[in-house]
Coordinates of C-alpha atoms and ligand atoms in Angstrom, one line a residue:
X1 CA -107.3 2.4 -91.8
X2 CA -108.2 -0.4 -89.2
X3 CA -112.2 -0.5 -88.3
X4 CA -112.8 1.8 -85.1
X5 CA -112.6 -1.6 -82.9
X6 CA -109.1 -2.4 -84.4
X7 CA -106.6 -0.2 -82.8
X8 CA -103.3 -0.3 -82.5
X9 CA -102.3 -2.7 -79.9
X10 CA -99.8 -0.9 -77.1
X11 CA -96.4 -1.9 -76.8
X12 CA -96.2 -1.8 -73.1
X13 CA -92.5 -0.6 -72.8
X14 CA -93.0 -0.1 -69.0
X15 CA -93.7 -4.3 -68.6
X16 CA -90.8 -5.1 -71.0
X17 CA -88.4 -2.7 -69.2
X18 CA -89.3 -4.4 -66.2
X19 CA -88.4 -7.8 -67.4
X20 CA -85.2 -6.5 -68.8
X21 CA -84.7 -4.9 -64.5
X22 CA -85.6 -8.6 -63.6
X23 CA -82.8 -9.9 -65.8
X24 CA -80.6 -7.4 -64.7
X25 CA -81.1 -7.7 -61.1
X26 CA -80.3 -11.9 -61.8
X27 CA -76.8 -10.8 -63.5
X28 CA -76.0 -8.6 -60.2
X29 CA -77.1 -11.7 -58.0
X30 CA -74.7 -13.5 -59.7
X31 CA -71.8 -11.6 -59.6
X32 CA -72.6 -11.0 -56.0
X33 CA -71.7 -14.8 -55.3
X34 CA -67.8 -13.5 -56.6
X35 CA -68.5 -10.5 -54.1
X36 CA -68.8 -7.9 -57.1
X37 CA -71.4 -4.9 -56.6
X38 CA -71.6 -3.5 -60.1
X39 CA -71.4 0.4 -59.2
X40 CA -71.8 3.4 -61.5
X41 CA -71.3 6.7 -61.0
X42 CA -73.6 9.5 -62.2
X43 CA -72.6 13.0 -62.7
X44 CA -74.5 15.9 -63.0
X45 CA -72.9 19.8 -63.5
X46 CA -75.6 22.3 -62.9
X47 CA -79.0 22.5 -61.3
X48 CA -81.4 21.6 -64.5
X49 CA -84.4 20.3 -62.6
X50 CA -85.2 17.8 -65.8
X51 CA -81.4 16.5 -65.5
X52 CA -82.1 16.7 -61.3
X53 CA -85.4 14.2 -62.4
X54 CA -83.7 12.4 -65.1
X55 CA -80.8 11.5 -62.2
X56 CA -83.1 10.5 -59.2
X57 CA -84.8 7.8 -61.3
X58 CA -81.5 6.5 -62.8
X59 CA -80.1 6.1 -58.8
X60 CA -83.7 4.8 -57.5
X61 CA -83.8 2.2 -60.4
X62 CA -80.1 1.3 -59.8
X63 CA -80.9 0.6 -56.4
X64 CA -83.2 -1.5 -56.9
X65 CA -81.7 -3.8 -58.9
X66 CA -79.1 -3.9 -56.8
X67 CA -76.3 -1.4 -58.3
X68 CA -74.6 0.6 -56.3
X69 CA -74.4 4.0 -57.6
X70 CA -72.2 6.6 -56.4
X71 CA -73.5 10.2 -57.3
X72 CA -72.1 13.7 -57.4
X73 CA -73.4 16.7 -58.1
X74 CA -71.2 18.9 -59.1
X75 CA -71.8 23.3 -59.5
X76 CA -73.1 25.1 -62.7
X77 CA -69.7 26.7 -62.5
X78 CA -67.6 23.8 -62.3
X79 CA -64.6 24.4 -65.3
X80 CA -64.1 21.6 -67.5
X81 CA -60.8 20.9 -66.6
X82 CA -62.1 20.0 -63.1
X83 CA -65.1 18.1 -64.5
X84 CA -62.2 16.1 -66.4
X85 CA -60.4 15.8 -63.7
X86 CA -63.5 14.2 -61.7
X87 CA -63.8 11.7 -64.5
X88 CA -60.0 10.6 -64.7
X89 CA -60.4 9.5 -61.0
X90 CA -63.6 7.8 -61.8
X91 CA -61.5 6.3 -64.4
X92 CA -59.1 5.1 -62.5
X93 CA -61.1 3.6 -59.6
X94 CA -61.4 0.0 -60.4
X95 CA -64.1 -0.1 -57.7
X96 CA -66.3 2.4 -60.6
X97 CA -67.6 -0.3 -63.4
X98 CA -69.7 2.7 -65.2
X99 CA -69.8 6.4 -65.5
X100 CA -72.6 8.5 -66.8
X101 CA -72.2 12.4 -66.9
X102 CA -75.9 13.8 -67.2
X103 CA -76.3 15.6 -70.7
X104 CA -76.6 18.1 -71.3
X105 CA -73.8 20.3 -69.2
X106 CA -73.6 23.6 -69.2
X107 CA -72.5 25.5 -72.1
X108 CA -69.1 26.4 -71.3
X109 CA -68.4 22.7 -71.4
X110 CA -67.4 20.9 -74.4
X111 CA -69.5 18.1 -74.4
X112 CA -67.7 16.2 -76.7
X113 CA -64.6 16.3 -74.1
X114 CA -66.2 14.8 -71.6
X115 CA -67.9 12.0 -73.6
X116 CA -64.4 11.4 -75.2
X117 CA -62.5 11.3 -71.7
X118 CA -64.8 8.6 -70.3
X119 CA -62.9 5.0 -70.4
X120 CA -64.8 3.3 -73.5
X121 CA -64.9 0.3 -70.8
X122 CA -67.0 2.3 -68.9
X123 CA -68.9 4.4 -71.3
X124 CA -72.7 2.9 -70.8
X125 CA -73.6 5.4 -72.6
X126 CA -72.3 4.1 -75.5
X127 CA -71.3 7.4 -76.5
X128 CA -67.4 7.2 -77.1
X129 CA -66.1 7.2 -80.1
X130 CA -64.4 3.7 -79.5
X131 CA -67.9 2.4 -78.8
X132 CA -69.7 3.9 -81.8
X133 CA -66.7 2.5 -84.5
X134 CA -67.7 -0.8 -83.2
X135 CA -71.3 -0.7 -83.4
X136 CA -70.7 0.0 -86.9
X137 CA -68.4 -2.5 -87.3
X138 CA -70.6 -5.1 -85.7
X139 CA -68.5 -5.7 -82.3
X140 CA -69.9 -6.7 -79.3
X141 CA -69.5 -2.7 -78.3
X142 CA -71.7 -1.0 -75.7
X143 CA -74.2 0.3 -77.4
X144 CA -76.6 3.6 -76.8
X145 CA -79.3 2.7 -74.9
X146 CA -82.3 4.0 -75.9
X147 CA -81.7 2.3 -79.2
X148 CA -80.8 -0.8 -77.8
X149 CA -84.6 -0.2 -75.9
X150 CA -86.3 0.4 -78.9
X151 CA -84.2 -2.8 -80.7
X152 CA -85.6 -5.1 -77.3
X153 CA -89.0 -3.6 -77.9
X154 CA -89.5 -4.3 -81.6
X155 CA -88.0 -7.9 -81.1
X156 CA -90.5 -8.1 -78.6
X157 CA -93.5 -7.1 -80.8
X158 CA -92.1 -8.4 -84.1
X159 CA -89.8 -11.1 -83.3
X160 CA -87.8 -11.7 -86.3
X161 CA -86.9 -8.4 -88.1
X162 CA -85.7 -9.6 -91.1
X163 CA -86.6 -8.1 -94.4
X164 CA -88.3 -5.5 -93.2
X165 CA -88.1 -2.3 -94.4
X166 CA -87.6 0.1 -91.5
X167 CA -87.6 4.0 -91.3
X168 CA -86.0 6.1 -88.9
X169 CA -86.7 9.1 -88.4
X170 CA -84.2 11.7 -87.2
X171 CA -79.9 11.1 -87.2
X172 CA -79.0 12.6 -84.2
X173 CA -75.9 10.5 -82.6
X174 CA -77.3 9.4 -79.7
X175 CA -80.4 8.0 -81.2
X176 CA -81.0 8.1 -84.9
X177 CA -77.6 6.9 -86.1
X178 CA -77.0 4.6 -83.3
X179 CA -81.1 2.9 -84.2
X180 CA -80.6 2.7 -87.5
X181 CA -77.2 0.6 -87.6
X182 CA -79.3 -1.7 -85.0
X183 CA -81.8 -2.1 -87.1
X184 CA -79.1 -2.9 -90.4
X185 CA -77.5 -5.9 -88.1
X186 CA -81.2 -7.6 -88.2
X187 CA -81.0 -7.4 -91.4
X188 CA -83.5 -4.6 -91.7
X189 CA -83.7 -2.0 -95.1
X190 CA -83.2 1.0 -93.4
X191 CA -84.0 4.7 -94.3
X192 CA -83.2 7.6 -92.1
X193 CA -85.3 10.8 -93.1
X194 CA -84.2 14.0 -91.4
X195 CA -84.9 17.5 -92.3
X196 CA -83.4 18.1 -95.3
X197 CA -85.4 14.7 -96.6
X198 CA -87.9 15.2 -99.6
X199 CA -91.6 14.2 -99.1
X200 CA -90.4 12.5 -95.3
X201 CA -94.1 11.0 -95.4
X202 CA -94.1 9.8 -98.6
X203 CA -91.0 7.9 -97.6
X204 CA -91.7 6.8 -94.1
X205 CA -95.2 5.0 -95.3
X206 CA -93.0 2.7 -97.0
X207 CA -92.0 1.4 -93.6
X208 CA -93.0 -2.2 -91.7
X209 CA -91.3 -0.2 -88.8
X210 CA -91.2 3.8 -87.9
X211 CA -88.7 5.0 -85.4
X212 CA -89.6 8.8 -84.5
X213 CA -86.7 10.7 -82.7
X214 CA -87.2 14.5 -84.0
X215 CA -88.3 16.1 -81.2
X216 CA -91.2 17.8 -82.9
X217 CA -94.5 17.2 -80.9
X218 CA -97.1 14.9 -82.5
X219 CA -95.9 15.6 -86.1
X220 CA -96.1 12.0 -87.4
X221 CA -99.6 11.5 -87.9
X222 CA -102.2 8.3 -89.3
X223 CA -101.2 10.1 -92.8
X224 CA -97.6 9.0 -92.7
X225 CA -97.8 5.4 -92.2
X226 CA -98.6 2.1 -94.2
X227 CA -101.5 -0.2 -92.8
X228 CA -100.5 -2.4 -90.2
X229 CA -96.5 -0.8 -89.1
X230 CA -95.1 -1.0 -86.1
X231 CA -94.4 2.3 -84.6
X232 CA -91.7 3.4 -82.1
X233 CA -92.2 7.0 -80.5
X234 CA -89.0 8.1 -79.0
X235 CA -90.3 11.4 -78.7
X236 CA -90.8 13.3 -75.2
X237 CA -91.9 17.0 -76.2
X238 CA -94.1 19.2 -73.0
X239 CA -97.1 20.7 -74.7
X240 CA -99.3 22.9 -73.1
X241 CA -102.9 22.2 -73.2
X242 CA -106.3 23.7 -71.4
X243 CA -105.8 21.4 -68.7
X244 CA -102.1 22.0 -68.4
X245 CA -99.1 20.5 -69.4
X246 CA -98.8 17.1 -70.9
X247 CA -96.3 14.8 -72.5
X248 CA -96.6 13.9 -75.9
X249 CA -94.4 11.7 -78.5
X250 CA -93.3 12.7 -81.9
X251 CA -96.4 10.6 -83.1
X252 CA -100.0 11.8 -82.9
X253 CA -100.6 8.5 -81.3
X254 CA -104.8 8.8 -81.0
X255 CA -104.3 8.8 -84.9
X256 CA -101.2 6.4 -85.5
X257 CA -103.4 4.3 -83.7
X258 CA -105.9 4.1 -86.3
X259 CA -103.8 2.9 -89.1
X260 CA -100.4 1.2 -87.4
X261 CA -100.5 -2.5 -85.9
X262 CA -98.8 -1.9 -82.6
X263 CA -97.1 1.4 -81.2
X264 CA -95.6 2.8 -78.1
X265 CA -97.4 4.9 -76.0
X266 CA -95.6 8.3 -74.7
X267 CA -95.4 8.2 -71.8
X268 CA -94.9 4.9 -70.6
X269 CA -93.2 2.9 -74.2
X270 CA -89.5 3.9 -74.8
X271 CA -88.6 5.9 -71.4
X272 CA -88.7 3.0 -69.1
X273 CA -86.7 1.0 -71.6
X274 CA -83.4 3.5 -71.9
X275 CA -83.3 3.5 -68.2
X276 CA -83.6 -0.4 -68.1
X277 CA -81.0 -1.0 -70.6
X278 CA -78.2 1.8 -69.1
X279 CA -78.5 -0.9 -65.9
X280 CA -78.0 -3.8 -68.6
X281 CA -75.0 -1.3 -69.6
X282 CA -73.4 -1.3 -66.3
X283 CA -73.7 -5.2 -66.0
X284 CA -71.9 -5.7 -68.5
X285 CA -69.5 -3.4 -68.3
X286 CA -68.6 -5.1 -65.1
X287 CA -68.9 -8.7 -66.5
X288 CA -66.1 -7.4 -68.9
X289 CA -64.2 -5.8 -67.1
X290 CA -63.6 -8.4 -64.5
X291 CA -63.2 -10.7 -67.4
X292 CA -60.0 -8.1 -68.6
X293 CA -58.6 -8.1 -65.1
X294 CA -58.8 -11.9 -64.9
X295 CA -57.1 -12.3 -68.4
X296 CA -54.4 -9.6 -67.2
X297 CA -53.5 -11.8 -63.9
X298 CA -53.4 -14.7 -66.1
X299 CA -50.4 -12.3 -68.5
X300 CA -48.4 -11.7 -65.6
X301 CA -48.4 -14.7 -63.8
X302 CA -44.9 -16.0 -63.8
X303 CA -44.0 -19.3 -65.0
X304 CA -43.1 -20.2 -61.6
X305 CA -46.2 -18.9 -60.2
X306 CA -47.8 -20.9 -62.9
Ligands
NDP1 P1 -82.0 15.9 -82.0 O1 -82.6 17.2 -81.9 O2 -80.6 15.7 -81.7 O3 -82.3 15.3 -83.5 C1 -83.5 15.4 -84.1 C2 -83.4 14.9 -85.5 O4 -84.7 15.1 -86.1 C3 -82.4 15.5 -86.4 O5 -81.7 14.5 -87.0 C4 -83.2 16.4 -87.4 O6 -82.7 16.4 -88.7 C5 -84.5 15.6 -87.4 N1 -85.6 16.5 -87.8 C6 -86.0 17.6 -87.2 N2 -87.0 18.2 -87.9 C7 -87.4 17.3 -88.8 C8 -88.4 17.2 -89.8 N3 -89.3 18.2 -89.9 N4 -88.5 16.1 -90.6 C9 -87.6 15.1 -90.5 N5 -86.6 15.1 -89.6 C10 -86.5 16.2 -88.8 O7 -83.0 15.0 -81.1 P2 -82.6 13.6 -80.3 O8 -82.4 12.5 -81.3 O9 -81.7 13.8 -79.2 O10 -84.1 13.3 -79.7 C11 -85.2 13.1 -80.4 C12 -86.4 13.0 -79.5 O11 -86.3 11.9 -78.7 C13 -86.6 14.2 -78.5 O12 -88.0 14.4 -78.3 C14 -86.0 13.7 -77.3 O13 -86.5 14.3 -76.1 C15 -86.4 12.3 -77.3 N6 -85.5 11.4 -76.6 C16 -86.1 10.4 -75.8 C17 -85.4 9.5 -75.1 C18 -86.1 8.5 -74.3 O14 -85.5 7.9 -73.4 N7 -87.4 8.2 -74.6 C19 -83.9 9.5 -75.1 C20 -83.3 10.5 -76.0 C21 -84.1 11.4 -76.7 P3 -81.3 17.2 -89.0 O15 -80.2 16.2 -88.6 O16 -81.4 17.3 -90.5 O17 -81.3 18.4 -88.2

């Protein structure tokens, strides 16, 4: 346990995320002297006030970075073939660099359609199957962004990651999985503990690093972890206390704090970094797909042209 004056330090994910919006906004200066506004378009079916919240900050911190976003909002009764129809056009407006369809839709819509009819090119998300084969085989893929967060935060607070043992908990596809291939390429030993895992504490205080992404409110407590690891809350769960509502992690951070050397706050350490990096997403996407076009017109230039 560390003395009662050494706790945890914070990883400030709301400082790092806005160095990551600084780089960001730099790439969109740039490709604003070849007259390209990155633009993404965000879609959300259905009135879900989170998804309504989750949506407004995405556009706002677009905006400011100086994406243009192009949004629509689309009815709780809207059929799938007409939500796939939407996303073919976006598809095939070059003007669209990135497309994001606000999960979760309702339930009379596969979501595994629609993250499977996006244009890999311009899945931010990272979601698409194309996307997630490459991850795993290493390509230069876009990858799922609140892992990608988590990977800028911990290279942040650790720098090198080598060697170190690393636990994940949870294997959900969008985070789990995705974090702990990210953590294999820098050349972490990775376990992933989920809920069919055997003593999941015994295993996770073997960890330099702890990535929590259950979804179950404060359950990884002081108990859990080794002296000194670095810990990486992912989790958002609402409680309700006597003074209201409140936002907690997966981590009992007052007593993670005790034991780990640096963790994440909730809020205010992993939110503001998947936001910042589905931005980095869309800049890229851009980047490569003006690369594509460029290396296309090149193809069919003709040899007199030439
Ligand atoms: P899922 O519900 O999809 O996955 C939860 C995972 O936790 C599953 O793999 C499950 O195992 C595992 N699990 C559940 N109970 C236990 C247990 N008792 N012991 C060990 N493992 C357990 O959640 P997500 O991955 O989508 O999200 C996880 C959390 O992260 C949520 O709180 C979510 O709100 C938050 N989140 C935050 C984001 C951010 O930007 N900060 C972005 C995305 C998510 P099994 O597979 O065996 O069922």
């Amino acid at each position: 346990m560390n003395s009662p004056t050494q706790l945890a330090r914070d990883i400030d994910g709301k400082a790092i995320a806005a160095q990551v919006l600084s780089e960001v906004a730099a790439d969109v200066r740039e490709l604003a002297l070849q007259q390209v506004t990155p633009t993404l378009a965000v879609l959300l079916v259905g009135e879900d006030p989170a998804s309504q919240v989750y949506v407004r900050n995405k556009i706002l911190r677009a905006k400011e970075a100086g994406i243009r976003s192009l949004e629509q909002c689309l009815p709780a009764t809207t059929s799938q073939a007409q939500l796939l129809a939407v996303i073919a056009e976006l598809n095939a407006n070059p003007e669209v660099n990135g497309i994001l369809v606000q999960l979760p839709v309702p339930a009379h819509i596969d979501e595994g359609a629609v993250i499977q009819a996006i244009d890999p090119a311009k899945d931010i998300d990272g979601f698409h199957r194309q996307n997630v084969g490459g991850l795993v085989l290493g390509q230069d893929v876009l990858t799922p962004c609140t892992p990608s967060g988590c990977m800028r935060l911990l290279h942040d607070t650790c720098g090198d990651l080598s060697g170190k043992h690393a636990v994940v908990i949870g294997r959900s596809n969008i985070v789990g999985k995705p974090m702990a291939t990210l953590l294999l390429q820098a050349n972490c030993s990775v376990t992933v503990v989920h809920s069919r895992s055997i003593d999941a504490a015994a295993l996770c205080r073997l960890a330099d690093i702890v990535v929590a992404a259950v979804g179950r409110p404060q359950m990884i407590d002081a108990s859990w972890l080794k002296p000194g690891a670095v810990v990486i809350d992912v989790g958002i769960n609402r409680i309700d206390t006597e003074q209201g509502s409140r936002l907690v992690g997966d981590v009992d951070y007052a007593s993670a704090r005790t034991v780990a050397s640096a963790i994440t706050p909730v809020p205010g350490g992993v939110g503001p970094m998947t936001i910042a990096f589905l931005l980095k997403n869309t800049v890229t996407a851009t980047r490569r797909q003006l690369l594509r076009a460029a290396e296309l017109a090149t193809t069919h230039t003709s040899p007199q042209e030439a």
